[in-house]
mmCIF file of C-alpha atoms in Angstrom:
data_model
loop_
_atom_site.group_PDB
_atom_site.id
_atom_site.type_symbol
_atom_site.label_atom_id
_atom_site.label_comp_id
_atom_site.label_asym_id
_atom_site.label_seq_id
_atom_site.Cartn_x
_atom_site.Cartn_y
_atom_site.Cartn_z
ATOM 1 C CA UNK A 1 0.000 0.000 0.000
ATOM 2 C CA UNK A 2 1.562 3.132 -1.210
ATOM 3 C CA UNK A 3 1.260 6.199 1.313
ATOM 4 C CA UNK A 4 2.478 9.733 1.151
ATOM 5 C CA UNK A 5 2.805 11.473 4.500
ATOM 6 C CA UNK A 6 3.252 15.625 4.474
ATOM 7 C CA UNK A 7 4.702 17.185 7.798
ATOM 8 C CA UNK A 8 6.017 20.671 8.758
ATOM 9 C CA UNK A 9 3.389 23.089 8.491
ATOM 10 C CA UNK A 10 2.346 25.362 10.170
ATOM 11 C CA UNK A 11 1.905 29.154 10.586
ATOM 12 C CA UNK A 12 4.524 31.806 9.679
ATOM 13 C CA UNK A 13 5.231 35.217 9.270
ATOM 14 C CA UNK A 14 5.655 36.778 5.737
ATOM 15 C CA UNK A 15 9.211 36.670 4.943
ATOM 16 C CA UNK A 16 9.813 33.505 6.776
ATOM 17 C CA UNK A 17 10.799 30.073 6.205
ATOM 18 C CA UNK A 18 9.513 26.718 6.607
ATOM 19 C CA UNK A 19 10.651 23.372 5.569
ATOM 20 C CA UNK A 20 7.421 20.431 4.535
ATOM 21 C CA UNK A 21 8.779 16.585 4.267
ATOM 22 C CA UNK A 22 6.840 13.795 2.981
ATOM 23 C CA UNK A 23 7.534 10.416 3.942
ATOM 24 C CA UNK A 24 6.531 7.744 1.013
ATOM 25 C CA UNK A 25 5.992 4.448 1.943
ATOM 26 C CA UNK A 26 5.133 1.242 -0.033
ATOM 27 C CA UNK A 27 7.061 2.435 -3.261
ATOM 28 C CA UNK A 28 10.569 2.106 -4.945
ATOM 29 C CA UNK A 29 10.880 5.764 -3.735
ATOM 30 C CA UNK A 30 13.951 6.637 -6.280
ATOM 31 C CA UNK A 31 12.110 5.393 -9.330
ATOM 32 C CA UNK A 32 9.466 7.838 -8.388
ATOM 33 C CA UNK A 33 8.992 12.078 -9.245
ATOM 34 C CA UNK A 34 8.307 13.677 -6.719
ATOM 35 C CA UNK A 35 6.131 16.735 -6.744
ATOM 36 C CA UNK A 36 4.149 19.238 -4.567
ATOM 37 C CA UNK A 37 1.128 20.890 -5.076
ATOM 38 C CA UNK A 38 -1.142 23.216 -3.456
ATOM 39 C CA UNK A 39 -4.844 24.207 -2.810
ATOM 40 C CA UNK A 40 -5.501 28.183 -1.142
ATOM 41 C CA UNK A 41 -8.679 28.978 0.344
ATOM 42 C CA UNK A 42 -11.483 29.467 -3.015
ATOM 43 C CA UNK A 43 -8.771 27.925 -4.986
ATOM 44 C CA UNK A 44 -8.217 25.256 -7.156
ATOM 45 C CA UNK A 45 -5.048 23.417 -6.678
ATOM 46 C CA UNK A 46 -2.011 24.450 -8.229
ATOM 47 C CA UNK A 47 1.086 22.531 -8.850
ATOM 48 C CA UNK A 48 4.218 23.597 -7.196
ATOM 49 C CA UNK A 49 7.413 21.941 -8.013
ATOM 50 C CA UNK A 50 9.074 18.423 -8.752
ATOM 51 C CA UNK A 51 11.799 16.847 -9.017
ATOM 52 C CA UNK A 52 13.076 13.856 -10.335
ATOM 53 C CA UNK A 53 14.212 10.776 -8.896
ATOM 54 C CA UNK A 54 17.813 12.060 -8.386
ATOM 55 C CA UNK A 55 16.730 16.231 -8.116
ATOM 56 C CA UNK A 56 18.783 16.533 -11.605
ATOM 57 C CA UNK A 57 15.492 17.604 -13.091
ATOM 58 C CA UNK A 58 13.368 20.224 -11.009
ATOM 59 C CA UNK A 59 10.747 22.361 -12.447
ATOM 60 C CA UNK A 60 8.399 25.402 -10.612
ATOM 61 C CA UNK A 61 5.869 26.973 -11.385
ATOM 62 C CA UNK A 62 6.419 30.776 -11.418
ATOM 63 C CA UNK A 63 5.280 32.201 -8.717
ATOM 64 C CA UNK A 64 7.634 30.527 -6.280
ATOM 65 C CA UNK A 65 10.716 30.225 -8.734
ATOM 66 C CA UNK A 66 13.690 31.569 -6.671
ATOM 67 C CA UNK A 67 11.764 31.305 -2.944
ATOM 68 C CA UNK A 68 10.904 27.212 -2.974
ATOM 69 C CA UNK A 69 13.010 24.604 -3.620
ATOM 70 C CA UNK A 70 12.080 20.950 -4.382
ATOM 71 C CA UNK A 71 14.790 18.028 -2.895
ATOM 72 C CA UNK A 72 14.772 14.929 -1.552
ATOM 73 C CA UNK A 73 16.713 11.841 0.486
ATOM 74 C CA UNK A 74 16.520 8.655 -1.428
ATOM 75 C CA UNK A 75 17.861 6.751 1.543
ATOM 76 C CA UNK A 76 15.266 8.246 3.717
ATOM 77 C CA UNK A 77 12.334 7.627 1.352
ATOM 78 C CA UNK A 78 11.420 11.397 2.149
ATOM 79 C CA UNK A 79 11.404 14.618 -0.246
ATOM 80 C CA UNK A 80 11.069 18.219 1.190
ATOM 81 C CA UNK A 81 10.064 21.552 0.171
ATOM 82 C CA UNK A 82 11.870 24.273 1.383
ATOM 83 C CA UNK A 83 9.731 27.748 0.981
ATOM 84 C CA UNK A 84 11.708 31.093 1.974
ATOM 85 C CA UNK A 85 10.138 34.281 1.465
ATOM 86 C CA UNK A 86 6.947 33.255 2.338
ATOM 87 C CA UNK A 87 3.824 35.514 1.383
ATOM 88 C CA UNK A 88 0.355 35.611 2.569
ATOM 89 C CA UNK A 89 -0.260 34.690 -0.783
ATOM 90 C CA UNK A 90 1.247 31.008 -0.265
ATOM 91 C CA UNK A 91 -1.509 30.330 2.460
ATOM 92 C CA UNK A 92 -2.673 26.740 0.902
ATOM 93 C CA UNK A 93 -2.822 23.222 2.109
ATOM 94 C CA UNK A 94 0.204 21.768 0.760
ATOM 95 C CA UNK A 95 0.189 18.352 -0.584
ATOM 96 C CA UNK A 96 2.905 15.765 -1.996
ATOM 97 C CA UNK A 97 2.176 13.512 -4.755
ATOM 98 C CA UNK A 98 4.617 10.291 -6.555
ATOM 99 C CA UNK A 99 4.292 9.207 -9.966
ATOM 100 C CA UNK A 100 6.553 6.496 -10.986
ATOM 101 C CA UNK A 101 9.488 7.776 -13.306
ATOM 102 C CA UNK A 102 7.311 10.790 -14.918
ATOM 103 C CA UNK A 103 8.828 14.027 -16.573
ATOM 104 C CA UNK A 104 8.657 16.487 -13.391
ATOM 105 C CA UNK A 105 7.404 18.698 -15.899
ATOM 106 C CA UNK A 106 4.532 16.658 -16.651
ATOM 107 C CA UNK A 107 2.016 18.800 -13.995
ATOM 108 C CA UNK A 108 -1.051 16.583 -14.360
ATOM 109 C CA UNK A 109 -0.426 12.734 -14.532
ATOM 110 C CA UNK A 110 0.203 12.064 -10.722
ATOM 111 C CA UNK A 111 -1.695 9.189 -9.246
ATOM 112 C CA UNK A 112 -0.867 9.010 -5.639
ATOM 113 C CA UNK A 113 -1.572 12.017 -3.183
ATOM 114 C CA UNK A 114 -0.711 12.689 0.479
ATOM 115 C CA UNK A 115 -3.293 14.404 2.903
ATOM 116 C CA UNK A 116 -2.013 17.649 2.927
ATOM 117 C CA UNK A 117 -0.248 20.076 5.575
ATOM 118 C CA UNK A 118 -2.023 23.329 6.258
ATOM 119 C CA UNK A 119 0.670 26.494 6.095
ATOM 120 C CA UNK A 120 -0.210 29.669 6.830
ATOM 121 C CA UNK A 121 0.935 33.056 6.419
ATOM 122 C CA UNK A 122 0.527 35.949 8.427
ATOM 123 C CA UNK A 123 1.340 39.416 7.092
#
């Protein structure tokens, strides 16, 4: 049984930092692209980043290019998020999703999906 696991968020100021993880079990994690999406408040969700199985190929979407970066630890089965320069704007639920060996550019084929990690932002 293949199960994604987000952790870290939380609330934060604008202009800080926080780090998400998601643990993947049940999966041959570094065959696997890892990518993060979110959902804000009246939103639909949006994808975030990826990366692939060995973080030589990352892709963003625009809005956080420069302030989020995708990476993860294949011997830990976990990948991470790191978001700096946080705006109120970024106030979503935050979740992780696998797909096995997909382009991380590839937005909309992902077939397994954590349960999300509220973060909010405070201005």
């Amino acid at each position: 049984q293949v199960q994604l696991v987000e952790s870290g968020g939380g609330l934060v100021q604008a202009g800080g930092s926080l780090r998400l993880s998601c643990a993947a079990s049940g999966l041959t994690f570094k065959t696997y692209t890892m990518g993060w999406f979110r959902q804000g408040p009246g939103k639909d969700r949006e994808f975030v980043g990826a990366s692939s199985w060995n973080c030589r190929n990352t892709y963003y979407a625009d809005s956080v290019k420069g302030r989020f970066t995708v990476s993860r630890d294949n011997a830990k089965n976990t990948a991470f998020l790191q978001m700096n320069s946080l705006k109120p704007e970024d106030t979503a639920v935050y979740y992780c999703a696998a797909e096995y060996d997909l382009d991380p550019s590839r937005e909309h084929e992902y077939t397994t999906w954590g349960q999300g990690t509220q973060v909010t932002v405070s201005s």
